Short mmCIF file of C-alpha atoms in Angstrom, two decimals:
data_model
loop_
_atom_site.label_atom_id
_atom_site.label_comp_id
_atom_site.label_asym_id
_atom_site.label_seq_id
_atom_site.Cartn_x
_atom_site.Cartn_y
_atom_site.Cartn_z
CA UNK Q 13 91.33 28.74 117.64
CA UNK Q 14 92.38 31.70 119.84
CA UNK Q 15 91.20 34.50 121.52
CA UNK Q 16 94.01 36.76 120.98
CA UNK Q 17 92.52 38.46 117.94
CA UNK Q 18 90.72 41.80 117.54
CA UNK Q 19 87.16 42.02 117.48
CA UNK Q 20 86.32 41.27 113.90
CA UNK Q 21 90.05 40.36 112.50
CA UNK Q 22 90.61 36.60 112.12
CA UNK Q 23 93.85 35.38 114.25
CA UNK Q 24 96.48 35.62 112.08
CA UNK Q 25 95.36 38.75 109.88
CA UNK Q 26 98.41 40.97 109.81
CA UNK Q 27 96.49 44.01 110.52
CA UNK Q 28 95.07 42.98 114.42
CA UNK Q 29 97.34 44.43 116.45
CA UNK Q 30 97.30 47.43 114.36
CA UNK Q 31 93.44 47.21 114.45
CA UNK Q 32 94.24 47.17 118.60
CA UNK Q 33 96.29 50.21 118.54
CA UNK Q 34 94.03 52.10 116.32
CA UNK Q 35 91.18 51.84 118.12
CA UNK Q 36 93.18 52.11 121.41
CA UNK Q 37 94.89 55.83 120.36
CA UNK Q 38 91.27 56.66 118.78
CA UNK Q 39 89.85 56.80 122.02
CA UNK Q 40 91.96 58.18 123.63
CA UNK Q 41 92.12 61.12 121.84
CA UNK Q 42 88.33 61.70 121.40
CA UNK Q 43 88.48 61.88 125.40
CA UNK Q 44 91.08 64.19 125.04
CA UNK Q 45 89.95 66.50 122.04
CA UNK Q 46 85.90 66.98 122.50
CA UNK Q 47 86.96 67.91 126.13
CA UNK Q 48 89.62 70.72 124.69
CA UNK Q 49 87.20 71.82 122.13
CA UNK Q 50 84.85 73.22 125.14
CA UNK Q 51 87.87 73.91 127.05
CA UNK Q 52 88.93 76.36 124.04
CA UNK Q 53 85.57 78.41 124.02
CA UNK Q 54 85.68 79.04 128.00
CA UNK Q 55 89.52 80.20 127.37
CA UNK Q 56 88.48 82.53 124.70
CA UNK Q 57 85.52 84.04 127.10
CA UNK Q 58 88.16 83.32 130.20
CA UNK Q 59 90.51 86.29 128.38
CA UNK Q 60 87.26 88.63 127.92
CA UNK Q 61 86.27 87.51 124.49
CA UNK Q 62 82.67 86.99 123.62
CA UNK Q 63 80.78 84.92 121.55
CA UNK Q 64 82.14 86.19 117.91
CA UNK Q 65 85.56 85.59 118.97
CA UNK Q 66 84.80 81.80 119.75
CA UNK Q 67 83.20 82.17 116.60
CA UNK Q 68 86.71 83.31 115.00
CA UNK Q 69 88.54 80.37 117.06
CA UNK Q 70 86.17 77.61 116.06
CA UNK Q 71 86.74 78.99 112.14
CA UNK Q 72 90.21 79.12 112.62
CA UNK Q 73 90.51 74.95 113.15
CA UNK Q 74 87.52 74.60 110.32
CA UNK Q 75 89.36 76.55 107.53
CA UNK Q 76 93.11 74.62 107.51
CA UNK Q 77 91.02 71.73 107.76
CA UNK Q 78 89.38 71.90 104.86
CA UNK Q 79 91.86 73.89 102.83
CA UNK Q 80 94.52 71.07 103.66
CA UNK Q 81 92.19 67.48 103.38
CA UNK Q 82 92.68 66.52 99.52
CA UNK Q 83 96.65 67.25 100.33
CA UNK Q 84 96.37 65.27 102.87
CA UNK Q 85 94.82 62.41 101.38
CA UNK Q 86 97.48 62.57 98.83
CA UNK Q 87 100.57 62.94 101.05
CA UNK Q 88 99.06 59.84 102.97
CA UNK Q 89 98.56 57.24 99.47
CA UNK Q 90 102.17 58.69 98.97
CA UNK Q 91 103.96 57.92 102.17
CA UNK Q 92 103.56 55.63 105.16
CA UNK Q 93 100.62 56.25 106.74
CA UNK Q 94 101.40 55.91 110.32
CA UNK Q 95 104.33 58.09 109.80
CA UNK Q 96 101.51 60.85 108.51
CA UNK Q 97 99.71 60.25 111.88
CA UNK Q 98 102.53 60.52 113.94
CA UNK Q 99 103.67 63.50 112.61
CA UNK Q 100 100.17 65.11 112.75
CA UNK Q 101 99.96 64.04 116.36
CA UNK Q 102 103.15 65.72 117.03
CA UNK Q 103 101.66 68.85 115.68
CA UNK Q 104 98.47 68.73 117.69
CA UNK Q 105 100.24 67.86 120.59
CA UNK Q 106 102.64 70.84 120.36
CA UNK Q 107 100.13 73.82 119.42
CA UNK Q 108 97.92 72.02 122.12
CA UNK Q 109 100.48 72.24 124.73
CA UNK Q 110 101.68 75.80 124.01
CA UNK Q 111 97.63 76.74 124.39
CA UNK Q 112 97.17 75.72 127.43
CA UNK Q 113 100.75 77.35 128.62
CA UNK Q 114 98.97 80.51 127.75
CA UNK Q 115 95.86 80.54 128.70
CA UNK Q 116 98.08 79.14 132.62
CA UNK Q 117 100.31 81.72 132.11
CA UNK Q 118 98.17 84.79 131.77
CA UNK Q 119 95.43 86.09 129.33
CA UNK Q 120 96.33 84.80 125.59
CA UNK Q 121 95.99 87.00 122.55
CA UNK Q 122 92.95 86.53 120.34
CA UNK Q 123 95.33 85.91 117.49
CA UNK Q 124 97.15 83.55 119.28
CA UNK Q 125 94.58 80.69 119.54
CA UNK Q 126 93.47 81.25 116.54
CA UNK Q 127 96.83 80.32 114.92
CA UNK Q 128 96.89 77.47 117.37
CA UNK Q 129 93.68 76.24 116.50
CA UNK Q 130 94.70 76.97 112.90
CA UNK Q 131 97.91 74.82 113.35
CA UNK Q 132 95.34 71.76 115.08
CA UNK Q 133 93.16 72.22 112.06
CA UNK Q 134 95.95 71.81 109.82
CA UNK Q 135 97.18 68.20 112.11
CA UNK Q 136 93.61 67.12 111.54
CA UNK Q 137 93.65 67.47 107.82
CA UNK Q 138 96.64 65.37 106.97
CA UNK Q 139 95.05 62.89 109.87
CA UNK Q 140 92.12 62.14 108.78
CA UNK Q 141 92.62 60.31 105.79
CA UNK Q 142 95.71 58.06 106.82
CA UNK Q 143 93.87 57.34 109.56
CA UNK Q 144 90.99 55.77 107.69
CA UNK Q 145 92.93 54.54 105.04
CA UNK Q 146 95.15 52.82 108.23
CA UNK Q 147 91.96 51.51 109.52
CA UNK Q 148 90.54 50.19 106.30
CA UNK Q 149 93.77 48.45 105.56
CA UNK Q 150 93.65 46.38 108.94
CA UNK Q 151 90.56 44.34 108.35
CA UNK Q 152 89.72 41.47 106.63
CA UNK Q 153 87.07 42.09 103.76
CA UNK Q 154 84.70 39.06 105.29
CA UNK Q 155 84.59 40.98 109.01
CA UNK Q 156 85.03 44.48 107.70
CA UNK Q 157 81.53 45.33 108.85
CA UNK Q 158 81.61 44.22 112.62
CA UNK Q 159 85.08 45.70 112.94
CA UNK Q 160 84.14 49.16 111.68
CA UNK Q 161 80.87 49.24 114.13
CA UNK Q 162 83.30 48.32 117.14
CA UNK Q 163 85.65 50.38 116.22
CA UNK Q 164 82.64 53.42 116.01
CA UNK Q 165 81.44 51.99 118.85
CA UNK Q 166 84.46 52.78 120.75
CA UNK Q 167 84.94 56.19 119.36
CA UNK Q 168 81.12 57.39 120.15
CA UNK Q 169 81.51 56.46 123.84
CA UNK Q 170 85.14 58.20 123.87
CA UNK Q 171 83.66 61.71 122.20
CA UNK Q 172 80.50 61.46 124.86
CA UNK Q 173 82.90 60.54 127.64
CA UNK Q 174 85.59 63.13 126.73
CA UNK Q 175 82.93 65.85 126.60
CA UNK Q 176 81.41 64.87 129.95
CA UNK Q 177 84.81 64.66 131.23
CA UNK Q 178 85.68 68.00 129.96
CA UNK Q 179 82.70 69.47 131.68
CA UNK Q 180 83.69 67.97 134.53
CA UNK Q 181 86.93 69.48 134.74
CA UNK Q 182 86.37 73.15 133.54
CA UNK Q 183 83.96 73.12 136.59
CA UNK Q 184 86.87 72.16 138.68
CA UNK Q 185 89.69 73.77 136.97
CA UNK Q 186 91.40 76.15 135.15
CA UNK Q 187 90.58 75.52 131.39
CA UNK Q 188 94.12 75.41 130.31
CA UNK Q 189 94.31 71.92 132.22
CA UNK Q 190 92.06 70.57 130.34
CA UNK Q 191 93.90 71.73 126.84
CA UNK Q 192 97.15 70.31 129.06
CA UNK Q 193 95.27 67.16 129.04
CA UNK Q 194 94.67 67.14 125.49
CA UNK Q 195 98.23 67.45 124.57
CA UNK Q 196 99.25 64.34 126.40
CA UNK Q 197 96.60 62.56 124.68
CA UNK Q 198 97.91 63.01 121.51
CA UNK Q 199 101.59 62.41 122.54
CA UNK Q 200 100.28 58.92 124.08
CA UNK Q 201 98.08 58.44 121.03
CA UNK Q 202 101.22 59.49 118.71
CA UNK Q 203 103.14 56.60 120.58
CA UNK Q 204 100.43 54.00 120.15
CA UNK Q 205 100.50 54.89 116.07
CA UNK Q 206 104.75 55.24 115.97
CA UNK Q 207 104.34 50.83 116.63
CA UNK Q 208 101.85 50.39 113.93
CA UNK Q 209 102.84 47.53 111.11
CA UNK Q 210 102.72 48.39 107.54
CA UNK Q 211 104.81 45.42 106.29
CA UNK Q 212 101.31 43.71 104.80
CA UNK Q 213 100.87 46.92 103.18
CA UNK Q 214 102.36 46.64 99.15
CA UNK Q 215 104.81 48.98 98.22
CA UNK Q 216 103.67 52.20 96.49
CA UNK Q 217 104.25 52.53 93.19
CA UNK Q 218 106.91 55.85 92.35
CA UNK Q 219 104.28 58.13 91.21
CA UNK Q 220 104.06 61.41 88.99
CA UNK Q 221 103.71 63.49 92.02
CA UNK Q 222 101.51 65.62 94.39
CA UNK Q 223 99.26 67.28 91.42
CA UNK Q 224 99.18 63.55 89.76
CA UNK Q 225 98.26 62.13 92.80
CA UNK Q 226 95.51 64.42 93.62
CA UNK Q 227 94.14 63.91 89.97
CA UNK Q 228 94.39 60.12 89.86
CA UNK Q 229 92.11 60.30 93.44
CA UNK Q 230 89.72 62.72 91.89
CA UNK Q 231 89.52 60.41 89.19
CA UNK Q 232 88.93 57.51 91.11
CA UNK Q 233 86.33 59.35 93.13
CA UNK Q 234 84.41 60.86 90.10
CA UNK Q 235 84.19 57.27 88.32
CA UNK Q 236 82.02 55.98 90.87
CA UNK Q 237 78.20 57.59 90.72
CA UNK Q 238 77.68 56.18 94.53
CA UNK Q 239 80.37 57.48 95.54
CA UNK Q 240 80.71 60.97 94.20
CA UNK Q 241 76.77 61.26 94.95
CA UNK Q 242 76.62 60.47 98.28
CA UNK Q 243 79.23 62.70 99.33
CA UNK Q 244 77.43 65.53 97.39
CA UNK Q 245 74.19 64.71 99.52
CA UNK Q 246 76.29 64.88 102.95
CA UNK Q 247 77.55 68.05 101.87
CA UNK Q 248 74.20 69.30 102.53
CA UNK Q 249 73.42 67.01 104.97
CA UNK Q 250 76.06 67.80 107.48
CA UNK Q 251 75.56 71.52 106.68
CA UNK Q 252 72.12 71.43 107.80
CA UNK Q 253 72.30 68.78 110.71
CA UNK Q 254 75.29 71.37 111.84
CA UNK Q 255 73.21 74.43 111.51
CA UNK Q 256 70.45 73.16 113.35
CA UNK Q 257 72.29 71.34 116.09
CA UNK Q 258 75.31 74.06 116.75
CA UNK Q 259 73.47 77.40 116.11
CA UNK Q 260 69.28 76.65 116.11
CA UNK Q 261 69.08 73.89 118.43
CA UNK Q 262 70.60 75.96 121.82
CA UNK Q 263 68.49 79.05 120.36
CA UNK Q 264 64.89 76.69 121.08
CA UNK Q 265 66.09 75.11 123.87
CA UNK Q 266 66.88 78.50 125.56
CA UNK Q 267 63.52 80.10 124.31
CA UNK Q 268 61.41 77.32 124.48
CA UNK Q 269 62.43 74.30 126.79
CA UNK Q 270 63.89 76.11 129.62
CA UNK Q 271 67.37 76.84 128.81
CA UNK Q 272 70.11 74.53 128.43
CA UNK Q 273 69.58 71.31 130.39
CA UNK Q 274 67.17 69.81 127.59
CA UNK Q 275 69.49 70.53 125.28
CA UNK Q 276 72.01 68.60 126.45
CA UNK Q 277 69.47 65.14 127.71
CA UNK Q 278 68.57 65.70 124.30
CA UNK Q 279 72.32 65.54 122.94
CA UNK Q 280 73.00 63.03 125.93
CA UNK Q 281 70.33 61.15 123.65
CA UNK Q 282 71.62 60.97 120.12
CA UNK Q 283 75.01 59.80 121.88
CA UNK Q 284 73.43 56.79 123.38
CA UNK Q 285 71.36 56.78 120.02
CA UNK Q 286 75.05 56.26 118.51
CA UNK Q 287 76.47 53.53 120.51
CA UNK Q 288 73.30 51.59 120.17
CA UNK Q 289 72.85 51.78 116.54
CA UNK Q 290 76.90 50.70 116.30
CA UNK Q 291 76.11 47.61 118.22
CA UNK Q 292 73.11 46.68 115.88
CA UNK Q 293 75.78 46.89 113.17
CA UNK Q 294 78.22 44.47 114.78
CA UNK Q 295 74.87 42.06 114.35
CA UNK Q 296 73.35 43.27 111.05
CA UNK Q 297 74.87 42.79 107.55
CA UNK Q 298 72.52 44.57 105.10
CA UNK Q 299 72.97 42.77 101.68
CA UNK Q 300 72.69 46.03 100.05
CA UNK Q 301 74.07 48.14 102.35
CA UNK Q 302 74.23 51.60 100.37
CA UNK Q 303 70.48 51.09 100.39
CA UNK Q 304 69.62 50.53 103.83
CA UNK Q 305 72.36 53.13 104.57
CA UNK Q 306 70.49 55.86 102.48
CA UNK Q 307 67.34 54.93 104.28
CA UNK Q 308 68.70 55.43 107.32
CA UNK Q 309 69.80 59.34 106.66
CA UNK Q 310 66.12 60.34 106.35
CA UNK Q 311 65.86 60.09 110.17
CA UNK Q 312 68.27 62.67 110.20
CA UNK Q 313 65.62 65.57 109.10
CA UNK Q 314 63.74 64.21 112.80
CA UNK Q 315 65.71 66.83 115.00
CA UNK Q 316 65.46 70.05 112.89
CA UNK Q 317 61.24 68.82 112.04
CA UNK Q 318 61.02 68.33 116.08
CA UNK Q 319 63.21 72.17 117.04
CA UNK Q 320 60.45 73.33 114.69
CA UNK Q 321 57.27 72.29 116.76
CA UNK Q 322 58.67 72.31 119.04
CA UNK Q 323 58.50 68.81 120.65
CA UNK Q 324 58.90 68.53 124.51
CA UNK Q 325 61.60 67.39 126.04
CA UNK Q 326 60.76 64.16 125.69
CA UNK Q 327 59.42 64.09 122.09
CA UNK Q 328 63.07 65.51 121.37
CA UNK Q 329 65.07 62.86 123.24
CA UNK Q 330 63.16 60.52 121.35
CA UNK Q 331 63.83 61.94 117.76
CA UNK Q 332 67.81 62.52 118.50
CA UNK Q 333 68.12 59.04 120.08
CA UNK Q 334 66.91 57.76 116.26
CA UNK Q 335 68.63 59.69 114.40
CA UNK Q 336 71.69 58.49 116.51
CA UNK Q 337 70.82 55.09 115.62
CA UNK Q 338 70.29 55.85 112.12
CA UNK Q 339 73.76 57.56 111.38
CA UNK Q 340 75.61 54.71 112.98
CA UNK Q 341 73.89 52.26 110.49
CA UNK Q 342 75.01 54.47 107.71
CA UNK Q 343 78.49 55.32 108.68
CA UNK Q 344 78.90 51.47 109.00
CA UNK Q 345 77.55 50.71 105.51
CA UNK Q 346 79.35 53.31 104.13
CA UNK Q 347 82.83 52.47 105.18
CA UNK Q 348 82.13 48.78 104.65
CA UNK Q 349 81.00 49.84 101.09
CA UNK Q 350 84.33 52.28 100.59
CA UNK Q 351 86.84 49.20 101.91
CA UNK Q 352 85.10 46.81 99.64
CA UNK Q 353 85.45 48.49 96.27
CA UNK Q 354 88.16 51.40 96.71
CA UNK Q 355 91.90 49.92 96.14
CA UNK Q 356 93.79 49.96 99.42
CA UNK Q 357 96.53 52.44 97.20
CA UNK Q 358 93.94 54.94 96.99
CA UNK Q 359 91.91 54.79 100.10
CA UNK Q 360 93.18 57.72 101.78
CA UNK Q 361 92.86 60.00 98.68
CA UNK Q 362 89.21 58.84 98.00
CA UNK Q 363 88.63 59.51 102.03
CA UNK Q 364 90.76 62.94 101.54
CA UNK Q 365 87.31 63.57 99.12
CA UNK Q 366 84.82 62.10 101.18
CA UNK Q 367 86.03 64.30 104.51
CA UNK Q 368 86.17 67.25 102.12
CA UNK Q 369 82.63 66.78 100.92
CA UNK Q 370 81.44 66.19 104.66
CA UNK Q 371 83.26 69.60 105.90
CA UNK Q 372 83.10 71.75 103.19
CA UNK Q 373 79.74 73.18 104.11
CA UNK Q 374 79.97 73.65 107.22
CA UNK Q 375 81.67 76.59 108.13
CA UNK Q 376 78.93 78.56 105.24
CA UNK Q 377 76.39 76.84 106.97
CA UNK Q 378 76.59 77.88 110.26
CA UNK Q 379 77.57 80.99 109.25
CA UNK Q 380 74.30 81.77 107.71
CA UNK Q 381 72.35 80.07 110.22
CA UNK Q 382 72.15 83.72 111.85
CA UNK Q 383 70.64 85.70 108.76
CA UNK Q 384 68.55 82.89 107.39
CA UNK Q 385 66.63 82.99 110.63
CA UNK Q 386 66.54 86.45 110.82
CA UNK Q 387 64.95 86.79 107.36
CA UNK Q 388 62.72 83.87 106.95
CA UNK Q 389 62.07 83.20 110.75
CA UNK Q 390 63.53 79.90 112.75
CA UNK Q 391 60.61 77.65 112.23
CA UNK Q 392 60.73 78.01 108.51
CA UNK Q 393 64.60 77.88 108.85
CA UNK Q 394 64.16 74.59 110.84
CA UNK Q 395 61.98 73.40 108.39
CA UNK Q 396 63.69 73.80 105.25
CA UNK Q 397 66.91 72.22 107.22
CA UNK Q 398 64.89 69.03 107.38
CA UNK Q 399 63.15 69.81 103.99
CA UNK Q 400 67.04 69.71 102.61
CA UNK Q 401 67.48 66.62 104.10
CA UNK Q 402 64.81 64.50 102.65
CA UNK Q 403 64.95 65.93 99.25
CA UNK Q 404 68.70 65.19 98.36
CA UNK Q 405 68.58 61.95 100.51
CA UNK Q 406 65.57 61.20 98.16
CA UNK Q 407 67.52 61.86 94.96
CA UNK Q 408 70.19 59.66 95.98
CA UNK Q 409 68.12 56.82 95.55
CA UNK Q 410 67.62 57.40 91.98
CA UNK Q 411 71.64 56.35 91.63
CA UNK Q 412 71.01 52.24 90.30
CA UNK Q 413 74.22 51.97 92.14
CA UNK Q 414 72.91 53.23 95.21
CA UNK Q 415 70.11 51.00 94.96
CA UNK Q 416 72.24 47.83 93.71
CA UNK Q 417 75.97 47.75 95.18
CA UNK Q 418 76.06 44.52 97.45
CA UNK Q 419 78.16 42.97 100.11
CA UNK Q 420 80.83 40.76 98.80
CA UNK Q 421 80.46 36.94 100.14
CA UNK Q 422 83.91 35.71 99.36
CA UNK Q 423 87.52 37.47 98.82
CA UNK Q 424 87.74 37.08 95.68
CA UNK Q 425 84.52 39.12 94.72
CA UNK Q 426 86.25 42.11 94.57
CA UNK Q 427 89.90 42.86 93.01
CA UNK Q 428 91.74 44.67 94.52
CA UNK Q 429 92.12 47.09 91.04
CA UNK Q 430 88.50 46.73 90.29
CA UNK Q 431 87.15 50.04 88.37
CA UNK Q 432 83.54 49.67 88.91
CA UNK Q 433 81.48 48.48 92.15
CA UNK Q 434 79.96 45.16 92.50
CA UNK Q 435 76.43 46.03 90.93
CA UNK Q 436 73.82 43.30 91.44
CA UNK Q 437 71.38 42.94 88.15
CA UNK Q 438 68.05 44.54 88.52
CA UNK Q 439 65.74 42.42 89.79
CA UNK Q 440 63.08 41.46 86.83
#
């Protein structure tokens, strides 16, 4: 017996140290980034922008990222995948660091940090899926679960911390300090990833290249109805938990609460919601965990149903702290359920599709968070956000593999070249 191992990894799994260093150079750039990412929008407004030019900064890190994330996927199934993160870190690092120069130096052009946004965007989009295809490759299949709710764990305390601390510091400082800080983060993080071990990982077979790659992943993604369907219902999801939480949420809170102090006990809320519905997963092992996943995203419709009331301050705390809980249960169940039956050669292709699926919406969603209020009025806006919500979690459920995929008990329940999922009979 020993102590030495990583939470969830038994001792002499090749992956723990690399399950250390993961989680390590994960948090510390989610202190670093979700304090940069309000550090950005005060620079913008710091050089006399207003609120359309953040706009135009935020969209210029959204549209790389999602232009770039099935390339990304594919470049990372293709080469090492901790030389993908480095070099990604590198890049963030370096448009980070020549940011914050600028905005110290003097009053930065509005083009400027957009390409530099652009160019972290465009680090994020190869990262992404190496980096959960790294992570997914350095459990073991039996502790899979606990692992992936410690290592969320982690990474929810690091984004609430690094936005605190990022508050904390634009108070005190210049904002260009804080994008300063940032850029160190990722060079430290980009160190931590450079000593990774891939020597457990098989050798990749000489493919047909890039445009056979990305077709192999989309058919390995399309082949599997849970798969392709649930990321077609967070498509909307995330659209419509992002509309209401970036653009209608502030809007109530400002008209309606007081301003924006109960917006953020209320967002102070869903974090702690977060963190404690990743420690119920390092306990709980739903035996079909697609299905107490899905369950768990109705929650989600809570906020938008409780802007539309509107709920007191109180009433609202309450709703984001579930819905908190909630997602944590199904981001658990859903990357248990993606390193069970997706072959470790094609993990961070299938993730390239998953991340493209989440963050495709988005941008059109916010976007026409403005005009869709304006024309049907916010209430009814709220409304149908949660309306959206329930419907397509709803039709999810009428997937059998939704409804059937189980945990595996043993190692060998799942090859590691299996085609289909692990579908339990029907009961009856």
């Amino acid at each position: 017996m020993t102590t030495a191992s990583a939470p969830g990894l038994p001792a002499r799994h090749p992956g723990r140290d690399n399950y250390r260093l993961l989680t390590a150079a994960a948090v510390i750039t989610g202190l670093g980034t979700h304090g940069a990412l309000i550090a950005a929008a005060f620079a913008v407004l710091q050089a006399g922008g207003d609120g359309g030019d953040v706009g135009l900064v935020a969209a210029a890190r959204a549209v790389p990222l999602v232009l770039f994330l099935l390339i990304g996927g594919a470049v990372a199934d293709r080469l090492p995948r901790h030389r993908v993160m480095v070099a990604a870190n590198a890049l963030n690092c370096g448009s980070q660091a020549l940011f914050a120069w600028l905005v110290l130096a003097g009053e930065p052009k509005l083009w400027q940090m957009m390409l530099l946004t652009a160019l972290c965007g465009t680090g994020q989009a190869f990262f992404n899926p190496a980096a959960e295809g790294m992570l997914m490759s350095s459990v073991d299949r039996e502790r899979a679960s606990r692992a992936f709710a410690l290592f969320r764990m982690a990474t929810q305390g690091a984004t609430i911390g690094g936005a605190a601390l990022g508050g904390a510091m634009i108070a005190a400082m210049d904002p260009g300090w804080v994008l300063a800080v940032d850029a160190a983060a990722f060079a430290v993080a980009g160190a931590l990833r450079a000593f990774l071990d891939v020597g457990h990982i098989p050798a990749r077979e000489p493919g047909g290249g890039l445009l056979s790659d990305l077709r192999d992943g989309w058919r390995e993604f399309i082949g599997r109805p849970w798969l392709w369907s649930i990321v077609a219902q967070f498509s909307v999801v995330v659209a419509a938990v992002g509309a209401t939480e970036s653009v209608y949420g502030p809007l109530v809170a400002q008209d309606e609460l007081g301003g924006a102090r109960p917006w953020g006990f209320a967002l102070a809320a869903f974090g702690a919601g977060t963190l404690s519905g990743a420690l119920l997963m390092t306990r709980w092992k739903p035996r079909r965990m697609l299905l107490a996943g899905t369950l768990c995203v109705f929650p989600l419709a809570l906020p938008a149903a409780g802007l539309a009331v509107p709920l007191p301050v109180t009433g609202l705390c309450a709703v984001m702290f579930v819905s908190g809980v909630a997602i944590e249960v199904f981001g658990v169940a859903w990357m248990t359920a993606m390193h069970q039956e997706i072959p470790e050669e094609k993990l961070s292709r299938v993730s390239a599709y998953d991340w493209f699926g989440s963050v495709a919406m988005m941008p059109v969603a916010t976007a026409l968070a403005g005009p869709v209020e304006s024309l049907v009025g916010r209430d009814r806006a709220l409304w149908g956000c949660a309306a959206l919500i329930v419907v397509v979690t709803g039709a999810v459920l009428f997937v059998p593999e939704v409804r059937r995929l189980t945990r595996a008990t043993a190692p060998e329940a799942v090859t590691a070249d299996a085609k289909v999922g692990r579908i339990s009979e029907p009961a009856g």
